Coordinates of C-alpha atoms in Angstrom, one line a residue:
Chain A
M1 CA 58.3 72.9 118.6
S2 CA 55.3 75.5 117.7
D3 CA 53.9 75.0 121.5
S4 CA 57.0 75.8 122.8
P5 CA 56.9 79.2 124.1
L6 CA 58.5 82.2 121.7
V7 CA 60.1 83.8 124.7
V8 CA 62.0 82.5 128.0
V9 CA 63.0 84.6 130.4
K10 CA 64.5 84.0 132.8
D11 CA 65.5 85.2 136.3
L12 CA 66.0 88.8 134.9
H13 CA 68.5 91.4 137.4
F14 CA 69.0 94.9 136.5
S15 CA 70.2 97.5 138.1
R16 CA 71.3 101.0 136.8
G17 CA 73.3 102.8 139.2
E18 CA 72.1 102.5 142.4
M19 CA 68.8 101.1 141.7
E20 CA 67.7 97.8 141.3
I21 CA 64.5 97.7 138.7
F22 CA 65.0 93.7 137.7
R23 CA 65.1 90.9 141.0
G24 CA 64.3 88.0 139.3
V25 CA 61.7 87.9 136.7
D26 CA 60.8 85.0 134.8
L27 CA 58.5 85.6 132.4
C28 CA 57.1 82.8 129.5
I29 CA 55.4 83.9 126.0
P30 CA 53.8 81.5 124.0
R31 CA 53.4 81.9 120.2
G32 CA 50.6 83.6 118.5
K33 CA 49.6 85.1 122.1
I34 CA 48.3 88.5 123.0
T35 CA 51.0 89.0 126.2
A36 CA 50.9 91.9 128.9
V37 CA 53.0 93.2 131.1
M38 CA 51.6 95.0 133.1
G39 CA 52.8 97.5 136.2
P40 CA 52.6 101.1 137.7
S41 CA 54.5 103.9 135.4
G42 CA 58.6 103.2 136.7
T43 CA 58.7 100.2 137.0
G44 CA 61.4 99.1 134.2
K45 CA 58.3 97.4 131.5
T46 CA 60.0 100.2 129.0
T47 CA 64.0 98.5 130.2
L48 CA 61.9 95.2 130.1
L49 CA 61.8 95.5 126.5
K50 CA 64.6 96.5 125.9
L51 CA 66.7 93.9 127.4
I52 CA 64.7 92.0 125.4
G53 CA 65.0 93.2 122.1
G54 CA 69.3 93.3 123.5
Q55 CA 69.6 96.9 123.4
L56 CA 70.7 96.2 127.5
V57 CA 72.4 93.8 129.4
P58 CA 70.3 91.8 132.3
D59 CA 73.5 91.5 135.2
A60 CA 71.7 88.1 135.2
G61 CA 69.6 85.9 134.1
Q62 CA 68.9 84.6 130.6
V63 CA 66.3 86.1 127.3
L64 CA 66.1 83.3 125.5
I65 CA 64.1 83.8 122.0
D66 CA 63.0 81.1 120.1
G67 CA 65.9 79.0 122.0
A68 CA 69.1 81.9 121.4
D69 CA 70.3 83.6 124.3
V70 CA 69.6 86.9 123.2
H71 CA 72.9 88.7 125.3
A72 CA 75.4 85.9 123.9
L73 CA 74.2 86.4 119.9
S74 CA 77.7 88.6 118.2
R75 CA 76.2 91.7 117.3
K76 CA 76.0 90.3 113.4
A77 CA 73.8 87.1 114.7
L78 CA 72.1 90.0 117.6
F79 CA 71.1 92.1 114.0
A80 CA 70.2 88.8 112.0
L81 CA 66.9 88.3 115.2
R82 CA 66.4 91.5 115.1
R83 CA 64.5 91.8 111.7
R84 CA 62.6 88.4 113.2
M85 CA 60.9 91.3 116.0
G86 CA 59.4 94.2 114.9
M87 CA 59.1 97.2 117.6
L88 CA 56.7 100.3 118.6
F89 CA 58.1 102.9 120.3
Q90 CA 56.1 105.3 122.8
S91 CA 56.8 108.4 120.3
G92 CA 56.9 106.5 117.0
A93 CA 60.4 107.4 116.3
L94 CA 59.8 107.5 113.1
F95 CA 62.7 108.9 110.6
S96 CA 61.9 112.5 110.9
D97 CA 64.2 113.3 107.2
L98 CA 62.0 110.2 105.2
D99 CA 58.2 110.8 104.9
V100 CA 55.6 108.4 106.2
Y101 CA 55.5 106.0 102.6
E102 CA 60.1 105.7 102.7
N103 CA 59.8 105.3 106.8
V104 CA 57.5 102.1 106.2
A105 CA 59.3 100.9 103.1
F106 CA 62.8 101.1 105.0
P107 CA 62.9 97.4 106.8
L108 CA 62.3 96.4 103.4
R109 CA 65.3 98.3 101.3
V110 CA 67.3 97.5 103.9
H111 CA 66.3 94.0 103.8
T112 CA 65.4 93.0 101.3
N113 CA 66.2 92.6 97.1
L114 CA 62.7 93.4 96.2
P115 CA 62.1 95.5 93.2
E116 CA 60.5 99.0 93.4
A117 CA 57.3 97.4 91.8
M118 CA 56.9 95.4 94.7
I119 CA 58.3 97.6 97.7
R120 CA 55.7 99.8 96.8
D121 CA 53.2 97.0 97.2
V122 CA 54.0 95.8 100.6
A123 CA 54.4 99.2 101.4
L124 CA 50.8 100.5 100.9
M125 CA 49.4 97.2 102.0
K126 CA 51.1 97.8 105.5
L127 CA 49.9 101.8 105.0
E128 CA 46.4 100.3 104.2
A129 CA 46.2 98.2 106.7
V130 CA 46.7 101.0 109.6
G131 CA 44.1 103.4 107.5
L132 CA 46.9 105.4 106.5
R133 CA 47.3 105.2 102.7
G134 CA 46.1 108.5 101.9
A135 CA 48.7 110.0 104.3
R136 CA 51.8 108.3 102.7
K137 CA 53.0 111.7 101.2
L138 CA 53.2 113.4 104.6
M139 CA 56.7 113.6 106.4
P140 CA 57.1 113.0 110.4
A141 CA 57.4 116.6 111.4
E142 CA 53.3 116.7 109.7
L143 CA 51.2 113.7 111.9
S144 CA 49.1 114.0 114.9
G145 CA 50.4 111.2 117.8
G146 CA 48.4 108.5 116.6
M147 CA 48.8 108.7 113.3
A148 CA 53.0 109.0 113.7
R149 CA 52.0 105.4 116.1
R150 CA 50.0 103.9 113.4
V151 CA 52.7 104.6 111.7
A152 CA 55.1 103.4 113.6
L153 CA 52.7 99.9 113.5
A154 CA 53.0 99.8 109.9
R155 CA 56.4 100.5 109.5
A156 CA 57.2 97.6 112.4
I157 CA 55.1 95.2 110.3
A158 CA 56.6 95.8 107.5
L159 CA 59.1 93.1 106.9
D160 CA 56.0 90.3 108.4
P161 CA 57.8 90.0 112.3
E162 CA 56.9 87.0 114.3
L163 CA 56.8 89.0 117.3
I164 CA 56.1 92.3 118.0
L165 CA 56.5 94.4 121.3
Y166 CA 54.2 97.4 122.1
D167 CA 56.0 100.2 124.5
E168 CA 53.1 101.8 125.9
P169 CA 50.7 101.6 122.7
F170 CA 48.0 103.9 124.5
V171 CA 49.8 106.5 126.1
G172 CA 48.3 109.8 125.0
Q173 CA 45.5 108.7 122.4
D174 CA 42.5 110.4 122.4
P175 CA 39.5 108.0 123.0
I176 CA 39.1 107.4 118.9
S177 CA 42.9 107.0 118.3
M178 CA 43.1 104.4 121.1
G179 CA 39.9 102.2 119.7
V180 CA 41.3 102.1 116.5
L181 CA 44.7 101.3 117.9
V182 CA 43.1 98.2 120.1
Q183 CA 41.5 97.0 117.5
L184 CA 44.7 96.8 115.2
I185 CA 46.4 94.9 117.7
K186 CA 44.1 92.4 117.9
R187 CA 43.6 92.1 114.3
L188 CA 47.1 91.9 113.3
N189 CA 47.9 89.4 116.3
E190 CA 44.5 87.3 114.7
A191 CA 44.9 87.3 111.5
L192 CA 49.2 87.4 111.0
G193 CA 49.7 84.9 114.2
L194 CA 51.6 87.7 115.3
T195 CA 53.2 87.0 118.8
A196 CA 52.8 90.3 121.1
I197 CA 54.3 91.5 124.1
V198 CA 52.3 94.4 125.1
V199 CA 53.9 97.0 127.8
S200 CA 51.0 99.0 129.3
H201 CA 48.9 100.7 132.5
D202 CA 45.9 101.7 131.0
I203 CA 44.3 98.7 132.2
K204 CA 40.9 98.4 130.2
E205 CA 41.9 98.6 127.1
T206 CA 45.1 96.0 128.0
L207 CA 42.6 94.0 129.5
S208 CA 40.0 93.8 127.0
I209 CA 42.9 91.9 124.6
A210 CA 45.4 89.8 126.3
D211 CA 45.3 86.7 126.4
Y212 CA 48.0 86.3 129.3
V213 CA 48.6 89.2 131.8
Y214 CA 51.7 89.4 134.0
V215 CA 52.1 92.1 136.5
I216 CA 55.4 93.9 137.7
A217 CA 56.0 95.7 140.6
D218 CA 59.3 96.1 142.6
G219 CA 61.7 94.3 140.8
E220 CA 59.2 91.0 140.5
V221 CA 56.4 89.4 139.0
M222 CA 53.5 90.4 141.6
A223 CA 51.0 87.9 139.3
H224 CA 50.5 86.1 136.9
G225 CA 47.1 84.3 135.1
T226 CA 44.6 85.4 132.1
P227 CA 42.5 89.4 132.4
A228 CA 39.6 86.4 134.2
T229 CA 41.8 85.6 136.9
L230 CA 43.2 88.8 137.9
D231 CA 40.2 90.5 138.1
V232 CA 39.1 88.7 141.0
D233 CA 43.0 88.2 142.8
D234 CA 42.6 88.5 146.4
D235 CA 46.2 90.0 146.5
P236 CA 45.4 93.9 147.7
R237 CA 48.4 95.0 145.4
V238 CA 46.9 93.1 142.4
S239 CA 43.2 94.1 143.3
Q240 CA 44.6 97.8 144.3
F241 CA 46.4 97.9 140.6
V242 CA 43.9 96.2 138.5
H243 CA 40.6 98.0 139.5
G244 CA 42.4 101.5 140.0
E245 CA 42.6 102.3 143.5
P246 CA 44.2 105.3 144.2
D247 CA 45.5 104.4 148.1
G248 CA 46.0 101.1 149.2
P249 CA 49.5 98.8 149.6
V250 CA 50.8 100.9 147.0
P251 CA 51.1 104.3 148.1
F252 CA 50.2 106.6 147.0
H253 CA 53.4 109.2 148.3
Y254 CA 56.9 108.8 147.3
P255 CA 58.1 107.9 150.4
A256 CA 59.0 111.0 152.8
V257 CA 60.1 112.1 156.3
D258 CA 56.2 113.0 157.9
F259 CA 54.4 116.4 157.1
L260 CA 53.6 117.8 160.4
T261 CA 58.1 116.9 160.6
D262 CA 58.3 118.8 157.2
I263 CA 56.2 121.6 157.7
L264 CA 57.5 123.0 160.7
A265 CA 61.3 122.3 160.0
A266 CA 61.4 125.3 158.3
G267 CA 64.5 127.7 158.1
E268 CA 66.5 124.9 156.7
G269 CA 66.0 125.3 152.8
R270 CA 64.1 123.5 151.3
Chain B
M1 CA 92.4 115.4 150.9
I2 CA 92.7 112.0 150.2
A3 CA 88.9 112.5 148.8
R4 CA 90.1 115.1 146.5
L5 CA 92.7 112.5 145.4
Q6 CA 90.1 110.4 145.1
Q7 CA 88.3 112.9 142.9
L8 CA 91.0 113.0 140.1
G9 CA 91.7 109.6 140.2
R10 CA 87.7 108.9 139.9
R11 CA 87.4 111.9 136.9
G12 CA 91.3 110.5 135.0
C13 CA 89.6 106.9 134.9
D14 CA 86.1 108.3 133.5
G15 CA 88.3 110.3 130.8
L16 CA 90.1 107.1 129.5
E17 CA 86.9 105.3 130.1
T18 CA 85.2 108.1 127.9
L19 CA 88.3 107.8 125.3
G20 CA 87.8 104.3 124.7
R21 CA 84.4 104.2 124.1
A22 CA 85.3 106.9 121.8
G23 CA 87.7 104.7 120.2
V24 CA 86.0 101.4 119.8
F25 CA 82.9 103.6 118.2
L26 CA 85.3 105.2 115.6
A27 CA 86.6 102.1 114.6
L28 CA 82.9 100.7 114.5
S29 CA 81.7 103.1 112.5
S30 CA 84.6 103.4 110.3
F31 CA 85.0 100.4 108.8
G32 CA 81.1 99.7 106.8
V33 CA 81.2 98.0 103.4
P34 CA 80.7 100.9 101.3
S35 CA 77.2 100.1 98.7
R36 CA 75.3 101.8 96.4
E37 CA 73.5 102.9 99.3
G38 CA 76.1 104.1 101.4
W39 CA 77.2 106.6 98.7
H40 CA 74.1 108.5 98.0
L41 CA 74.0 108.8 102.1
W42 CA 77.4 110.2 101.8
L43 CA 76.7 112.4 99.2
R44 CA 74.2 114.5 101.2
Q45 CA 76.3 114.5 103.8
M46 CA 78.9 116.4 101.6
H47 CA 75.9 118.3 101.2
F48 CA 74.9 119.1 104.7
V49 CA 78.8 119.5 106.5
G50 CA 80.2 120.7 102.7
V51 CA 78.5 122.3 100.6
L52 CA 77.0 124.5 102.9
S53 CA 80.1 125.9 105.1
L54 CA 81.8 126.7 101.6
A55 CA 80.3 130.3 101.8
I56 CA 81.8 131.0 105.6
V57 CA 84.5 129.0 105.0
L58 CA 85.4 130.9 101.6
V59 CA 84.4 134.7 103.2
S60 CA 86.8 134.0 106.0
G61 CA 89.4 133.3 104.0
L62 CA 89.0 136.1 101.8
F63 CA 88.7 138.4 104.5
I64 CA 91.8 136.6 106.3
G65 CA 94.0 136.9 102.7
M66 CA 92.6 140.7 102.3
V67 CA 94.0 141.3 106.3
L68 CA 97.7 139.7 106.2
A69 CA 98.0 141.3 103.2
L70 CA 97.7 144.5 105.0
Q71 CA 99.3 144.0 108.0
G72 CA 101.9 142.3 105.9
Y73 CA 102.7 145.4 103.9
T74 CA 102.9 147.8 106.8
I75 CA 106.5 145.6 108.1
L76 CA 107.4 144.5 105.5
V77 CA 107.6 147.6 103.7
D78 CA 109.9 149.6 106.2
F79 CA 112.3 147.3 105.5
G80 CA 112.0 147.8 101.4
A81 CA 110.9 144.6 101.2
E82 CA 107.2 144.3 99.6
Q83 CA 108.0 142.4 96.8
A84 CA 108.3 139.6 99.7
L85 CA 104.4 140.0 100.2
G86 CA 103.1 137.4 98.6
Q87 CA 105.6 134.4 99.5
M88 CA 104.4 135.6 103.3
V89 CA 100.8 136.1 102.3
A90 CA 100.5 132.1 100.9
L91 CA 103.2 130.3 103.2
S92 CA 101.6 131.4 106.2
L93 CA 97.7 130.6 104.6
L94 CA 99.0 127.4 103.7
R95 CA 101.3 126.3 106.7
E96 CA 99.2 127.9 109.1
L97 CA 96.3 129.8 108.8
S98 CA 93.9 127.7 106.6
P99 CA 94.1 124.5 107.6
V100 CA 93.6 125.6 111.4
V101 CA 90.9 128.4 110.4
A102 CA 88.6 126.3 108.3
A103 CA 88.7 123.7 111.3
L104 CA 87.7 126.2 113.7
L105 CA 85.1 127.8 111.1
F106 CA 84.3 124.0 110.3
A107 CA 83.5 122.9 114.4
G108 CA 81.5 125.8 114.2
R109 CA 80.0 124.8 111.6
A110 CA 79.2 121.7 110.7
G111 CA 80.6 120.0 113.6
S112 CA 78.3 121.3 116.0
A113 CA 75.0 120.3 113.4
L114 CA 76.7 116.6 113.5
T115 CA 76.5 116.6 117.2
A116 CA 73.0 117.9 117.2
E117 CA 71.7 116.7 114.5
I118 CA 72.7 112.6 116.2
G119 CA 71.7 114.4 119.6
L120 CA 68.2 114.2 118.1
M121 CA 67.8 111.3 116.3
K122 CA 68.7 110.0 120.3
A123 CA 66.2 111.5 122.3
T124 CA 63.3 110.4 119.6
E125 CA 64.6 107.2 119.8
Q126 CA 65.3 106.9 116.3
L127 CA 68.4 105.0 116.9
T128 CA 67.0 102.6 119.1
S129 CA 64.3 101.7 115.9
M130 CA 66.9 101.4 113.6
E131 CA 68.6 98.6 115.9
M132 CA 65.4 97.4 116.7
I133 CA 65.1 97.1 112.6
G134 CA 68.0 95.4 112.3
V135 CA 69.8 98.0 110.6
D136 CA 73.2 99.4 112.7
P137 CA 72.9 103.5 113.2
L138 CA 76.9 103.3 113.5
R139 CA 76.8 102.4 109.5
R140 CA 74.1 104.0 108.3
V141 CA 74.3 107.7 110.4
V142 CA 77.3 107.9 112.1
A143 CA 79.8 105.9 109.2
P144 CA 78.6 108.3 106.3
R145 CA 78.6 111.7 108.1
L146 CA 82.2 110.8 109.5
W147 CA 83.3 110.2 105.9
A148 CA 82.0 113.2 104.8
G149 CA 84.0 115.3 107.5
F150 CA 87.3 113.6 106.8
V151 CA 86.9 114.5 103.0
A152 CA 85.1 118.0 103.4
L153 CA 87.6 119.8 105.3
P154 CA 90.3 119.7 103.1
L155 CA 88.7 120.5 100.6
L156 CA 87.2 123.6 102.1
T157 CA 90.7 124.4 103.3
V158 CA 92.1 123.9 99.9
G159 CA 89.4 126.3 99.2
F160 CA 90.1 128.6 101.7
S161 CA 94.2 128.9 100.9
V162 CA 93.0 130.4 97.3
V163 CA 90.5 132.2 97.8
G164 CA 92.8 134.1 100.5
I165 CA 95.7 134.5 98.1
V166 CA 93.8 136.2 95.9
G167 CA 92.7 138.4 98.5
G168 CA 96.5 139.2 99.2
Y169 CA 96.5 140.0 95.4
L170 CA 93.5 141.9 95.9
V171 CA 94.8 144.3 98.6
G172 CA 98.0 144.1 98.7
V173 CA 98.2 144.7 94.3
E174 CA 95.7 146.1 93.6
W175 CA 95.3 148.2 96.5
L176 CA 98.4 149.2 97.6
G177 CA 100.5 149.1 94.8
V178 CA 102.9 145.6 95.1
F179 CA 104.2 144.9 91.1
D180 CA 101.9 142.1 90.4
G181 CA 105.1 139.7 88.4
S182 CA 107.4 139.9 92.6
Y183 CA 104.0 138.8 93.5
W184 CA 103.6 135.3 92.0
A185 CA 107.1 135.2 91.6
N186 CA 108.1 135.2 95.0
M187 CA 105.4 133.1 95.5
Q188 CA 106.1 130.7 93.0
A189 CA 110.3 130.3 93.9
S190 CA 109.5 130.1 97.5
V191 CA 106.7 127.9 98.0
D192 CA 108.0 123.9 98.2
F193 CA 105.1 121.5 97.2
L194 CA 105.5 118.9 99.4
D195 CA 106.9 120.8 102.5
D196 CA 104.4 123.8 102.4
V197 CA 101.4 122.0 100.5
V198 CA 101.6 118.8 101.3
N199 CA 102.8 119.6 104.9
G200 CA 99.6 121.9 105.5
M201 CA 96.8 119.2 103.7
V202 CA 99.0 116.5 106.0
K203 CA 97.0 118.9 109.0
S204 CA 94.3 119.5 107.7
L205 CA 93.4 115.6 107.2
V206 CA 94.1 115.4 111.1
F207 CA 91.7 117.9 112.0
A208 CA 89.2 116.8 110.4
L209 CA 89.4 113.1 111.3
V210 CA 89.5 115.0 114.8
V211 CA 86.4 117.3 114.6
T212 CA 84.0 115.0 112.7
W213 CA 85.2 112.1 115.4
I214 CA 84.2 114.7 118.4
A215 CA 81.4 115.7 117.0
V216 CA 79.8 112.7 116.1
F217 CA 80.6 111.2 119.1
Q218 CA 79.6 113.6 121.6
G219 CA 76.2 113.7 119.5
Y220 CA 75.8 109.6 120.4
D221 CA 76.8 109.4 123.3
L222 CA 75.4 112.0 124.9
I223 CA 72.3 112.0 127.6
P224 CA 69.1 112.3 125.4
T225 CA 68.0 115.6 127.3
S226 CA 67.1 118.9 126.1
E227 CA 70.1 120.0 128.5
G228 CA 72.5 117.7 126.8
I229 CA 72.0 118.3 124.0
S230 CA 73.4 121.5 124.3
R231 CA 75.5 120.6 126.5
A232 CA 76.8 117.9 124.0
T233 CA 76.7 120.8 121.2
T234 CA 79.2 123.1 123.0
R235 CA 81.9 120.4 123.9
T236 CA 82.1 119.8 120.3
V237 CA 83.3 123.4 119.9
V238 CA 85.5 123.2 123.2
Y239 CA 86.8 120.4 122.5
S240 CA 87.3 120.7 118.3
S241 CA 89.2 123.9 119.0
L242 CA 91.0 123.1 121.8
V243 CA 92.7 119.9 120.5
V244 CA 92.9 121.6 116.5
L245 CA 94.8 124.7 118.1
G246 CA 97.0 122.0 120.3
L247 CA 97.4 118.8 117.3
D248 CA 98.3 122.5 115.1
F249 CA 101.4 123.2 117.8
V250 CA 102.4 119.5 117.9
L251 CA 101.7 118.8 114.0
T252 CA 104.5 122.4 113.0
A253 CA 107.1 121.2 115.8
M254 CA 107.0 118.1 114.0
M255 CA 107.0 119.1 110.4
F256 CA 108.8 122.5 110.6
G257 CA 110.5 122.8 114.0
G258 CA 113.1 120.5 112.4
L259 CA 112.3 117.7 115.8
S260 CA 112.8 115.0 112.2

């Protein structure tokens, strides 16, 4: 049982209006490992996390967490399942009416009957783990972006989840807090045996911590493998992405008519 | 022509769909299990939507009562019937003006704030993260606000009536010189508890439900951008006002129009 994958995504289809976002995505997330899902922005990586968390319903296909089909569960069972997962949002998504301490204590208060003293100990432990025990009295509006994300991380691990979903954890961070976050994610995975899914397009940081990587583009899994195998992949699309070349099979330009025709077509307005 | 018809049909379907979503939303959020935690959340919302609306509602009530007395006096005095001023002020307030004006003020003061607050929580992913923590935002965020609005507006309406009647007294009796015995006695004789007071409160309860429902639903259902929030806030005030005035006509016809 314990070596079976924790999350299995089978033939996932999803579209938003006319836009087809996923056309048959298969993923397999092993327990206790850090799995990265990478791809250019706009490929629906955040959407994938929302599908795994059961907030969006796919057009076809399944998401199995520990064998349970997320989208077939009742509302109640889904909320029970979510207690076993944590999610780190891009914006942090801290509750703006609660201070840092109360934000971290929130999951403990609503899901456990622990006495106040115990809640305090756990919340301070989690804050200590992200290095922000001293900031417990601040309100979310007083935190910098990096600090907010670390508090959100402390809140996401408050209930010791089995699975944690990271949505673009490195975006918009200065090099120092980026390094701090990379280390934290790695350490949490090693120390607590957490299964992690990291969605990101920061190649260097992600490849340095991931055990396994999926690259998604055009609604499909373009490549997958360990960071070492991806680095030497011959597929020009994969190599363009992994080595960050500006133009290649994935075009720099948004589809448009020929530039010269466009310039000469003055008088037609925009 | 066909395209027009198609568009009309599409609009109608969209409208019905939204109404259905709003209905499910109301059902899911109003039957939360009351807990000690829920009680605290409700009390806090009572402060935000109720206590903080008190000033605007009471001041408006005072002025409306004073204007009623002033206008009523100039008409009644022509017929030598100025002793009936108390009756006129009390009945207009209890039956019509208190429930309607309090509801309109409430929509502007508290309804728009509820929409903007919930909308901003949605835009900053607070609602999503709450869901991921395994807490239903319908119960945690929406239900306390819905119930607070439902309880607060009828109480504000009572305050509006009381202050309005006092305002009418100040202008009618203290300033224009109507005999204060007839002001109160005529009021006492003509106001019927069931017909006037209870009917007014029923109106107010209906308005409270509708206004709060519109406000929290618009906040929950909006497109999470700054433009979406501003549009939803406007919609809250516009829809609430129209629905309150429309429903007021229907309720008045049922209560006082001899339809029953």
